[in-house]
Coordinates of C-alpha atoms in Angstrom, one line a residue:
X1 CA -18.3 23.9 22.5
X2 CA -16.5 27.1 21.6
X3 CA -17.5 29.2 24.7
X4 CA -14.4 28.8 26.9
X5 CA -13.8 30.9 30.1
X6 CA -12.2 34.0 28.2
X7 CA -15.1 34.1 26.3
X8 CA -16.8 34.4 29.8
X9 CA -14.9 37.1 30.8
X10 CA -15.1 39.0 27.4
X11 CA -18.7 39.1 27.5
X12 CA -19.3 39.7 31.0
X13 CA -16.7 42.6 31.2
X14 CA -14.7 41.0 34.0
X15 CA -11.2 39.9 34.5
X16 CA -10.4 36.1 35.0
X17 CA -8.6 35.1 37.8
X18 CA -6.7 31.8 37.2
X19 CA -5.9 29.3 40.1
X20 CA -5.5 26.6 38.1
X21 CA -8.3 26.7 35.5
X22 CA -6.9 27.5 31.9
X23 CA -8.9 30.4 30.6
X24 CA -9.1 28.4 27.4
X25 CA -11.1 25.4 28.9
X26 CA -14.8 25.6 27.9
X27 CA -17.7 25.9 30.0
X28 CA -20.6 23.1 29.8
X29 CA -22.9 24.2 32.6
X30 CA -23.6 27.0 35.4
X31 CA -25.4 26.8 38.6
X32 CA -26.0 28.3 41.6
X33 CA -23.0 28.2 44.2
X34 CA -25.0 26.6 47.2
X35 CA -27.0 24.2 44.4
X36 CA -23.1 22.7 42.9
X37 CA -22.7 19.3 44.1
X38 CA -21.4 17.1 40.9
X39 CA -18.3 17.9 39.2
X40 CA -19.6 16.8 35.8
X41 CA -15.9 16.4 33.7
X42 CA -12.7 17.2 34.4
X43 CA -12.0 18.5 30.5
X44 CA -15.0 21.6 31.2
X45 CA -15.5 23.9 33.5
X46 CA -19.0 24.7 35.2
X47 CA -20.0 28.0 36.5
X48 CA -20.7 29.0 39.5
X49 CA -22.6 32.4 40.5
X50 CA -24.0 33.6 43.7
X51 CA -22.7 36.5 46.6
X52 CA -19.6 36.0 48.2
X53 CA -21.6 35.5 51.7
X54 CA -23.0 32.0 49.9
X55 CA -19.5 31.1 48.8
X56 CA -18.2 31.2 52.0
X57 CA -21.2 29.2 53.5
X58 CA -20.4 26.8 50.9
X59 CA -17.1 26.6 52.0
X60 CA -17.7 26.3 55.9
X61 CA -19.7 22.8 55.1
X62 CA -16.7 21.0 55.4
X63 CA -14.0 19.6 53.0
X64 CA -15.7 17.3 51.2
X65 CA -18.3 20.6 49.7
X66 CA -15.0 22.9 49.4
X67 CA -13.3 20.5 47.3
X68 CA -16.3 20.4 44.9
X69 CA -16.8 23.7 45.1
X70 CA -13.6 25.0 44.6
X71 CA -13.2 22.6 40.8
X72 CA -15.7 25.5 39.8
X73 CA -15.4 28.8 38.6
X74 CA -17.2 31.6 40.3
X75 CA -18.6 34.4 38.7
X76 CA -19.3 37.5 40.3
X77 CA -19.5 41.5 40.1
X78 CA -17.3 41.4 43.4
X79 CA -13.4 42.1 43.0
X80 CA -12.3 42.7 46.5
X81 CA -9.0 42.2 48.2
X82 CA -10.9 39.8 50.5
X83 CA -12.6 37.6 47.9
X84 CA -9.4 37.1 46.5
X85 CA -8.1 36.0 49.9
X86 CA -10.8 33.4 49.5
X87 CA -10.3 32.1 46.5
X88 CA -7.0 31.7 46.1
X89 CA -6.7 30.0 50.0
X90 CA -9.3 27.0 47.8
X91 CA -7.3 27.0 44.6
X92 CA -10.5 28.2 43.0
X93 CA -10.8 30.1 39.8
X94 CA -12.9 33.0 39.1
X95 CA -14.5 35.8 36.7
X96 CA -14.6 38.6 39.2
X97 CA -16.1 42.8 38.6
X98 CA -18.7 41.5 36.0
X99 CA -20.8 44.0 34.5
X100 CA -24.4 42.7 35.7
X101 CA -25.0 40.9 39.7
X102 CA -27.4 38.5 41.0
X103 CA -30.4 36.9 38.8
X104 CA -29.5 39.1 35.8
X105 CA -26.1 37.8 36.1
X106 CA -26.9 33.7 36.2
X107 CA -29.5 34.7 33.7
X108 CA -27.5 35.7 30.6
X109 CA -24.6 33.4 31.4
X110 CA -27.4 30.6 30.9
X111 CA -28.6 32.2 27.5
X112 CA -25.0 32.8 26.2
X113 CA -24.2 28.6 26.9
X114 CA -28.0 27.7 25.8
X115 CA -27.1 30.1 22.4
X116 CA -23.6 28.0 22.5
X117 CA -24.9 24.7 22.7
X118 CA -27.7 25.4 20.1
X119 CA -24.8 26.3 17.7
X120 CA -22.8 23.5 18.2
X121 CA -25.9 21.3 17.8
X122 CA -25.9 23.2 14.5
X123 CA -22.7 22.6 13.3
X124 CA -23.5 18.4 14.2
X125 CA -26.5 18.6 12.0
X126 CA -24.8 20.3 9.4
X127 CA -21.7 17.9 9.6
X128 CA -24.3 14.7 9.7
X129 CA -26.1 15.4 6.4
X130 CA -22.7 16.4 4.6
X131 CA -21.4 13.1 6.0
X132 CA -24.3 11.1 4.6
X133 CA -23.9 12.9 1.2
X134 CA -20.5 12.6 1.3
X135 CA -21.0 8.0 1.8
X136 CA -23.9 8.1 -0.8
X137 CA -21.1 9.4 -3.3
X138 CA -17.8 7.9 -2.3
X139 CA -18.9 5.4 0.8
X140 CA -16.7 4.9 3.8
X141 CA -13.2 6.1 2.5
X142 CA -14.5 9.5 1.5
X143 CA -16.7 10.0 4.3
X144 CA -13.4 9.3 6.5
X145 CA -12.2 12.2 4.7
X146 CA -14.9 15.0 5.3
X147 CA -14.7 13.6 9.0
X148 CA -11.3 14.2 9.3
X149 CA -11.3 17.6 8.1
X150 CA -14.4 18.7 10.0
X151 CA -12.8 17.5 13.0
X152 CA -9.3 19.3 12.2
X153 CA -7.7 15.8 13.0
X154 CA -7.5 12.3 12.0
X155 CA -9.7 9.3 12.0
X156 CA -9.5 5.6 12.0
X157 CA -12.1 3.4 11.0
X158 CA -11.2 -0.2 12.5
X159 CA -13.1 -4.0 11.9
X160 CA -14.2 -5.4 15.1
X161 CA -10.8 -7.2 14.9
X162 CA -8.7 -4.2 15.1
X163 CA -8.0 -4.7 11.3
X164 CA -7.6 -1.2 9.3
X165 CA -10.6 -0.8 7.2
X166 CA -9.7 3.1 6.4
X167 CA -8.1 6.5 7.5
X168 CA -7.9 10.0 7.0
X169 CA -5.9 12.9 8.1
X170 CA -2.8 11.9 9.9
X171 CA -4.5 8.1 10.9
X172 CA -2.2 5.4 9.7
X173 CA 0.7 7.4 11.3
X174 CA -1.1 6.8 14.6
X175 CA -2.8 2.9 13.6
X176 CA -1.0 1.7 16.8
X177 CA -2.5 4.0 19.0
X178 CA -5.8 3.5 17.6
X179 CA -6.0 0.2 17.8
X180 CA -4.5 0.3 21.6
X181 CA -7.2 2.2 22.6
X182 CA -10.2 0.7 20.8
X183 CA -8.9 -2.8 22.1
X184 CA -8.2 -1.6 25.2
X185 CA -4.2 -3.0 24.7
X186 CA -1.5 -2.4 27.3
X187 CA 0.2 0.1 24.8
X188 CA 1.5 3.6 25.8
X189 CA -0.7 5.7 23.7
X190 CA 0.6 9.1 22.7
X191 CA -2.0 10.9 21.9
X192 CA -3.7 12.2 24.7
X193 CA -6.7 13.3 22.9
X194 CA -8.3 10.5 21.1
X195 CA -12.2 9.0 21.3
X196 CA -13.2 6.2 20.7
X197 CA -16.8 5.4 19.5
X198 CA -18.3 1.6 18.8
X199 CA -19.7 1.0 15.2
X200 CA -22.6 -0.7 15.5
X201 CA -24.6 -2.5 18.2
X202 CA -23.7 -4.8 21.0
X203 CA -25.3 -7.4 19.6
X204 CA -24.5 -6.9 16.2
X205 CA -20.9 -5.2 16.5
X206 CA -19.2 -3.8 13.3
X207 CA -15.9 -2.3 14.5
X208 CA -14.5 0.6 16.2
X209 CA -14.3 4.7 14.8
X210 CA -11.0 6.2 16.5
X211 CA -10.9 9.7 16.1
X212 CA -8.3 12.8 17.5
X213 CA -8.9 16.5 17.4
X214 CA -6.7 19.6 17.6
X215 CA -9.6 21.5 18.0
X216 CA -10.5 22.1 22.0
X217 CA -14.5 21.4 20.9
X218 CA -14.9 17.9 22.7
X219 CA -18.0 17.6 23.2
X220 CA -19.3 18.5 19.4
X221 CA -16.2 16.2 18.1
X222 CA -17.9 13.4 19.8
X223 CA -21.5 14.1 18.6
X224 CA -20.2 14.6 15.4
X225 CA -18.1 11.0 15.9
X226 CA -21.1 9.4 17.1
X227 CA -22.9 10.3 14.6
X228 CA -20.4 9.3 11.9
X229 CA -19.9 5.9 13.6
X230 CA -23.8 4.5 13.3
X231 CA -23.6 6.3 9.4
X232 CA -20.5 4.0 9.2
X233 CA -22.6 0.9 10.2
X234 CA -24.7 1.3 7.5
X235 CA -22.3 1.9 4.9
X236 CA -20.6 -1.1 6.0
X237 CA -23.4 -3.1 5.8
X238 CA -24.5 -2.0 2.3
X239 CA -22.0 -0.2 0.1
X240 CA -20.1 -3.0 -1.4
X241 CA -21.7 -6.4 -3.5
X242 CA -20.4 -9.5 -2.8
X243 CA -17.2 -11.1 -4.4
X244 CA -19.1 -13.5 -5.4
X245 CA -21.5 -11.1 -7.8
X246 CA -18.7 -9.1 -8.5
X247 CA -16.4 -12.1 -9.6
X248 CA -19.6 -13.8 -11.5
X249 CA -20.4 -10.2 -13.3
X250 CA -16.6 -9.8 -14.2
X251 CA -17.1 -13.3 -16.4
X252 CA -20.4 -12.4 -18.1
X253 CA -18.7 -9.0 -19.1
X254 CA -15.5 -11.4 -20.7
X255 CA -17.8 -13.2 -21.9
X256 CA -19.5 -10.5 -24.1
X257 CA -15.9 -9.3 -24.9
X258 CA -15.6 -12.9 -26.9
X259 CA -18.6 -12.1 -28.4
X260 CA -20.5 -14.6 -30.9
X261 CA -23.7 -16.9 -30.6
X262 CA -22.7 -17.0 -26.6
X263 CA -22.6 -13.7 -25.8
X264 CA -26.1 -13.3 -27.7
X265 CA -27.4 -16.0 -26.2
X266 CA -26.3 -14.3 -22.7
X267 CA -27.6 -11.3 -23.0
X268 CA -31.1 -12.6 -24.2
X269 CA -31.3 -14.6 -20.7
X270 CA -30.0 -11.4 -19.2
X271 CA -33.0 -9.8 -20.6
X272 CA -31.4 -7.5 -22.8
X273 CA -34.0 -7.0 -26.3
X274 CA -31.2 -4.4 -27.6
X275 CA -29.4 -5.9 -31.3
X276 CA -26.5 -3.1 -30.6
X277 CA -25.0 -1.9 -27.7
X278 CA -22.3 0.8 -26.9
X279 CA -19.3 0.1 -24.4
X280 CA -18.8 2.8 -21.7
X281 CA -15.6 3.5 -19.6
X282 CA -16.3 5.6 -16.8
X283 CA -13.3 6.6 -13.9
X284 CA -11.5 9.4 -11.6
X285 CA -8.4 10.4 -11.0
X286 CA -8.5 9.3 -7.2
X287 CA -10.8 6.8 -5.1
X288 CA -12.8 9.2 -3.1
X289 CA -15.8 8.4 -5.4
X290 CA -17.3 4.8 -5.3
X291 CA -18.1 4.4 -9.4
X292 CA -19.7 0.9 -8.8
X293 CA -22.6 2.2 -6.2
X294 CA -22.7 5.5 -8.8
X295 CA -23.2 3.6 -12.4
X296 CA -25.6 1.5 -10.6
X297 CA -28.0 4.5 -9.3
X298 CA -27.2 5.9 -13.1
X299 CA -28.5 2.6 -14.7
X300 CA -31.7 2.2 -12.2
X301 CA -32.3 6.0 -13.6
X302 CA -31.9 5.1 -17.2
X303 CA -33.8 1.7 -16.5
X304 CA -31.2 -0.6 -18.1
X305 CA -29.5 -3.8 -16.8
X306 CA -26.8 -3.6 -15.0
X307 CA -24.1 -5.0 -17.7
X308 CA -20.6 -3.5 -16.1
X309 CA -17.6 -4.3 -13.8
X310 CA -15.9 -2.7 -11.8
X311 CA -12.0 -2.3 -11.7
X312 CA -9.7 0.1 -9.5
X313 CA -10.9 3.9 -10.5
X314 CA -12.7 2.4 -13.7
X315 CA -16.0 1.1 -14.2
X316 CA -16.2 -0.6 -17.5
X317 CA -19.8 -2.1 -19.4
X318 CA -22.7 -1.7 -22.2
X319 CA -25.6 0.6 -22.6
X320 CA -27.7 0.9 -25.3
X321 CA -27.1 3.3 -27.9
X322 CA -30.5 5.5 -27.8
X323 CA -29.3 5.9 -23.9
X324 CA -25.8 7.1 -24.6
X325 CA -26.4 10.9 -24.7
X326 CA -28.3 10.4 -21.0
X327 CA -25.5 8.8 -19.6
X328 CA -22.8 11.8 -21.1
X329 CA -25.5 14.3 -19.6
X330 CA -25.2 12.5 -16.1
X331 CA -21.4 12.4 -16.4
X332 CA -21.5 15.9 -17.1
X333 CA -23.5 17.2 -14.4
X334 CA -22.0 14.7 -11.3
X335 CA -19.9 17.1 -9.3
X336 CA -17.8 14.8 -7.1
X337 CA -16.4 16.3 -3.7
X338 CA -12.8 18.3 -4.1
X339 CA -10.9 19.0 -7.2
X340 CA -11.4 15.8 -8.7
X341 CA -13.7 14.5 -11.8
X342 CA -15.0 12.2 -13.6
X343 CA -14.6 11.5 -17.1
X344 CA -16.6 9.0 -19.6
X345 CA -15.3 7.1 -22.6
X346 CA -17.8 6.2 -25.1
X347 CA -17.2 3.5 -27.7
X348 CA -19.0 3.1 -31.1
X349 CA -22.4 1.1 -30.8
X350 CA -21.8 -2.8 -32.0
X351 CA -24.1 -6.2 -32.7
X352 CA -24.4 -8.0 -29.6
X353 CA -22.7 -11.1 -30.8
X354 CA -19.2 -8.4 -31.8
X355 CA -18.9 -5.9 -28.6
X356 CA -14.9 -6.2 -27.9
X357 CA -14.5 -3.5 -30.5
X358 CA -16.4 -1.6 -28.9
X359 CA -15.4 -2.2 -25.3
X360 CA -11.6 -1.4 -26.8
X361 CA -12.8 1.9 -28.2
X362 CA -14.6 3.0 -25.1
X363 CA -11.1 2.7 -23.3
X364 CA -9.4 4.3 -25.9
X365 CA -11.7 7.1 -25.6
X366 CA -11.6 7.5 -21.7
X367 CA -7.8 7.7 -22.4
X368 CA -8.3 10.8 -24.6
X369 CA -10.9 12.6 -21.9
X370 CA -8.6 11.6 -19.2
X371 CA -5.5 13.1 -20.7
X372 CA -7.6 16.2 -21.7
X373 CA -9.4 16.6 -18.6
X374 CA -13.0 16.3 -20.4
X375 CA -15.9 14.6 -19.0
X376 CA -16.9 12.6 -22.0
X377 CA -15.0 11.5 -25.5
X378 CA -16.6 9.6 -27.8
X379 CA -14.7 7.3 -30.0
X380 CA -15.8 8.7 -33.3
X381 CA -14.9 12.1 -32.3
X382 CA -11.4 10.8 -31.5
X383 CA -9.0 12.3 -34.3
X384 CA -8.4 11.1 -37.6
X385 CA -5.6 8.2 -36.7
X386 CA -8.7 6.5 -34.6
X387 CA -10.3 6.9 -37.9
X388 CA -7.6 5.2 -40.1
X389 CA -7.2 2.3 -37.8
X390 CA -11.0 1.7 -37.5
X391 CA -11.5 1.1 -41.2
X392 CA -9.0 -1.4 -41.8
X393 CA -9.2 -5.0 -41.1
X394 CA -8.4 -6.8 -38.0
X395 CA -5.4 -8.9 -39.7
X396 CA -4.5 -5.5 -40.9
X397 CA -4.2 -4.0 -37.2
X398 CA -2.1 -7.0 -36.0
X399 CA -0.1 -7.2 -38.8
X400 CA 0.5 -3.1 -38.0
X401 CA 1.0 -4.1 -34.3
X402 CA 3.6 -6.6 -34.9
X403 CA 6.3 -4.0 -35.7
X404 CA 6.7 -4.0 -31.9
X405 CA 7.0 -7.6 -31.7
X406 CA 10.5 -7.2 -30.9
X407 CA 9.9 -5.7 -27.6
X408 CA 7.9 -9.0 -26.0
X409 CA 9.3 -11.1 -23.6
X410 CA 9.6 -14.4 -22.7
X411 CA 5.9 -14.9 -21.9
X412 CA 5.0 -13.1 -24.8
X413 CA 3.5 -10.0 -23.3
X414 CA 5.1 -6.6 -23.5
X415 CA 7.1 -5.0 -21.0
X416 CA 8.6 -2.0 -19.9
X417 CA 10.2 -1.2 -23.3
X418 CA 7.0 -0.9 -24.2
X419 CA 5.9 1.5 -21.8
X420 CA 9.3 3.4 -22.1
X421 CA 8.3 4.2 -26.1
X422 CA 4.5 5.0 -25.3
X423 CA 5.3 7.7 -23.2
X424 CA 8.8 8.8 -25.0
X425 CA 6.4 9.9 -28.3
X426 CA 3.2 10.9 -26.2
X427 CA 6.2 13.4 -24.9
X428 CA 7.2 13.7 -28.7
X429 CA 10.6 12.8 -27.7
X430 CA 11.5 15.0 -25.2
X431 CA 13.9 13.1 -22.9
X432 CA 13.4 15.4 -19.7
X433 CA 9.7 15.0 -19.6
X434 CA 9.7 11.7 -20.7
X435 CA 12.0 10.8 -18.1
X436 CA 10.4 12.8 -15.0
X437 CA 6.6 10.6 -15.9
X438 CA 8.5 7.5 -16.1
X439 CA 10.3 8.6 -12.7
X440 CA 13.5 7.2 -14.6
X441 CA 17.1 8.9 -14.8
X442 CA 17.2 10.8 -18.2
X443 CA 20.1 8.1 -19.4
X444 CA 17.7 5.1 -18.2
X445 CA 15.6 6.4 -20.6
X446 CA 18.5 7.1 -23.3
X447 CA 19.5 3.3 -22.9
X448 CA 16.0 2.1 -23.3
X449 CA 15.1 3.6 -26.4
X450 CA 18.3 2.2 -28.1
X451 CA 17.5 -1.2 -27.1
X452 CA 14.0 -0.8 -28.6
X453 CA 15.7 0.5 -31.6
X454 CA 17.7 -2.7 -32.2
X455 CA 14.8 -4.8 -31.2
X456 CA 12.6 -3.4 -33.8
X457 CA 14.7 -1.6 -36.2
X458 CA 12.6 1.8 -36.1
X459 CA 14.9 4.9 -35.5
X460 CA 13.4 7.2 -33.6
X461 CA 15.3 10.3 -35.6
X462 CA 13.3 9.0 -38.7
X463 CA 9.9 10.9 -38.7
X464 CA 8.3 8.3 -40.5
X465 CA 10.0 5.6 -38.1
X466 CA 8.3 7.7 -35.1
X467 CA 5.0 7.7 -36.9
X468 CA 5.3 3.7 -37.6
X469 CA 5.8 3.1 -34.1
X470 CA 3.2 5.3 -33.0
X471 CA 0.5 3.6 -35.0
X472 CA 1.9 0.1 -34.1
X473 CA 1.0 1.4 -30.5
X474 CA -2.7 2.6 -31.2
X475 CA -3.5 -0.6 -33.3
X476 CA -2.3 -2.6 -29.8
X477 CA -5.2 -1.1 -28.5
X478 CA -5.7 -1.5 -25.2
X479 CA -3.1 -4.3 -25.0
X480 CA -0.3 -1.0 -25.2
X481 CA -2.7 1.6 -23.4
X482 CA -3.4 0.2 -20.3
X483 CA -0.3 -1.6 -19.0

């Protein structure tokens, strides 16, 4: 709630009178002075209104009734010397010379807090449905985000073992106090603030949501927390397959990569009728956005099988080619949450029994789109070196690759040198800003490119060395591009 006791006095026209009620705490009910019995929380305050004669009344029943009484705050049109007196002698704060008295007093007080709650019910509504949007599109880990910020704090979202599931905000700077206080440890907990909410049911317990708030709007932070938590035992529940389908998808997808009578033979018990297929490579820039759950909706709309896996921030697989400018159009018009984006690689369409061309193309062309920022890049749009490596042979390519031979190691694969000359002529051989996206020293960098020099005999002040090495990078393929 964001009616607090100034607000009171604001909008009744009186002056508050603090004996040991903050003028910032907010109000959560009102009642008549002689009807008060309960002091609901500690953390709100609860008005009080009547005539001074009932306060004293209230008073004279004895301690027990004064002590009650006096954790209210009274609101009155009266401001007199003696009233005061009275107040002050029970450590009881007031709103005293309000503008209205009696019935029409109590009466708007209990519209303005009605009007207050209604809005803050609001604003949990509103929260709820962006929170459910928000999972649909990115699951728990981005839904931990909106909550965070709508919460102006931090959040923890715990197993029912205390193990870290995710955070947002400020969270993993406070993981020991969270998981103090939603395990109920013997830990001094320094954040006096924090709520804790169960995720899911007694009987079927998920884990715990641990949230803290600089905002003084308890009692809407916990709604909106409550709310969250049951949303987070559903997405727990649903948003991920198993490791087993995952791991047993991963191999089919190798398995089409091989290509030949097996991987046509696959895809027939798959039930796949297609003779040609086109890889895709879809990713993002962060992890807010779960691509597994979104290519799967996108596939169920284009009524395809789901062939694709799923790798940190990429999504790799087949569709067929008479579905390909669908899936550009859907890439095109998701508009994931924040600054990020999405952007789709497209490869050229290839016989079922000969898709690892095409799966190497896709990634080459998500390369291009992600470095340009675009949302889609089709191989055969690429520019015209794409084009020159495409039409010659495969022996050709390796034979053009093996100029960098010099630069594997022991185990055959390439290393860092590797790496060091990809980016040194993407940055066309400017040291500084080769340098700074390596996060090397600038003679780190000096000293690496002379040992590639004598490793493979290119010089990298010969033009046509610098273009030899470049294309011995792109006919690596992915091999180079993705280490």
């Amino acid at each position: 709630m964001s009616f607090d006791l100034r607000t009171v006095a604001r909008v009744v026209a009186g002056v508050y009178l603090d004996n040991g009620v903050s003028d910032h705490t907010p109000c959560e009910g009102l009642a008549r002075v002689g009807e008060y019995v309960v002091v609901a929380s500690a953390e709100f305050a609860t008005l009080v209104t009547g005539t001074v004669a009932e306060l004293e009344a209230r008073f004279a029943q004895g301690s027990e009734a004064a002590a009650v009484t006096s954790r209210a705050v009274f609101v009155s049109e009266s401001d007199t010397p003696r009233l005061r007196k009275i107040l002050a002698a029970h450590g009881m704060s007031a709103v005293l010379g309000a503008s209205a008295s009696g019935d029409a007093l109590h009466y708007r007080l209990a519209a303005l807090l009605a009007d207050d709650r209604a809005a803050s019910d609001r604003l949990v509504a509103s929260g709820t449905r962006v929170l459910t949007q928000v999972a649909r599109r990115g699951g728990a880990t981005a839904a931990m985000a909106e909550l965070a910020h709508r919460i102006d704090g931090w959040a923890v979202l715990l197993d029912a073992h205390g193990q870290l599931i995710a955070s947002a905000g400020a969270g993993r700077l406070h993981l020991d106090d969270a998981k103090a206080v939603a395990l109920g440890k013997p830990v001094r907990v320094r954040h006096p603030g924090l709520q804790t909410h169960q995720v899911g049911s007694d009987l079927d317990f998920t884990g715990y949501l641990v949230v803290a708030s600089r905002s003084s709007a308890t009692s809407r932070i916990r709604d909106l927390a409550s709310q969250a938590a049951a949303l987070f035992d559903l997405v727990l529940r649903t948003r991920d397959p198993s490791v087993t389908e995952h791991l047993g998808r991963e191999a089919l997808v190798e398995i089409l990569h091989g290509g030949g009578a097996q991987a046509t033979e696959l895809l027939r018990r798959w039930g796949v009728r297609e003779v040609e297929l086109t890889a895709f490579a879809l990713g993002t820039r962060t992890r807010t956005v779960d691509l597994e759950r979104l290519v799967e909706r996108w596939l169920d709309e284009l009524g395809v099988e789901h062939i694709f896996v799923g790798d940190p921030g990429l999504v790799r697989g087949f569709v067929p080619e008479h579905l390909v400018g669908e899936l550009m159009a859907l890439a095109a018009g998701f508009e994931p949450l924040g600054a990020t984006s999405l952007h789709l690689g497209l490869g050229a369409a290839a016989p079922i029994d000969a898709l690892g061309r095409s799966a190497v193309q896709a990634k080459q062309a998500f390369d291009a789109a992600f470095e340009a920022g675009a949302s889609a890049q089709r191989y055969a749009e690429l520019p015209t070196v794409d084009f020159v490596l495409d039409v010659i042979s495969e022996d050709h390519r390796t034979q053009l690759g093996g100029v960098l031979d010099g630069l594997r190691g022991d185990d055959g694969d390439h290393g860092e040198l590797l790496d060091t000359l990809r980016v040194f002529l993407s940055e066309h051989g400017a040291h500084r800003a080769s340098a700074a996206k390596l996060g090397i020293h600038r003679q780190t960098l000096v000293s690496r490119i002379h040992r590639v020099e004598e490793l493979t005999g290119l010089s990298m002040a010969r033009p046509d060395d610098r273009a030899a090495a470049w294309l011995a990078l792109r006919a690596l393929g992915h091999e180079a591009f993705t280490q």
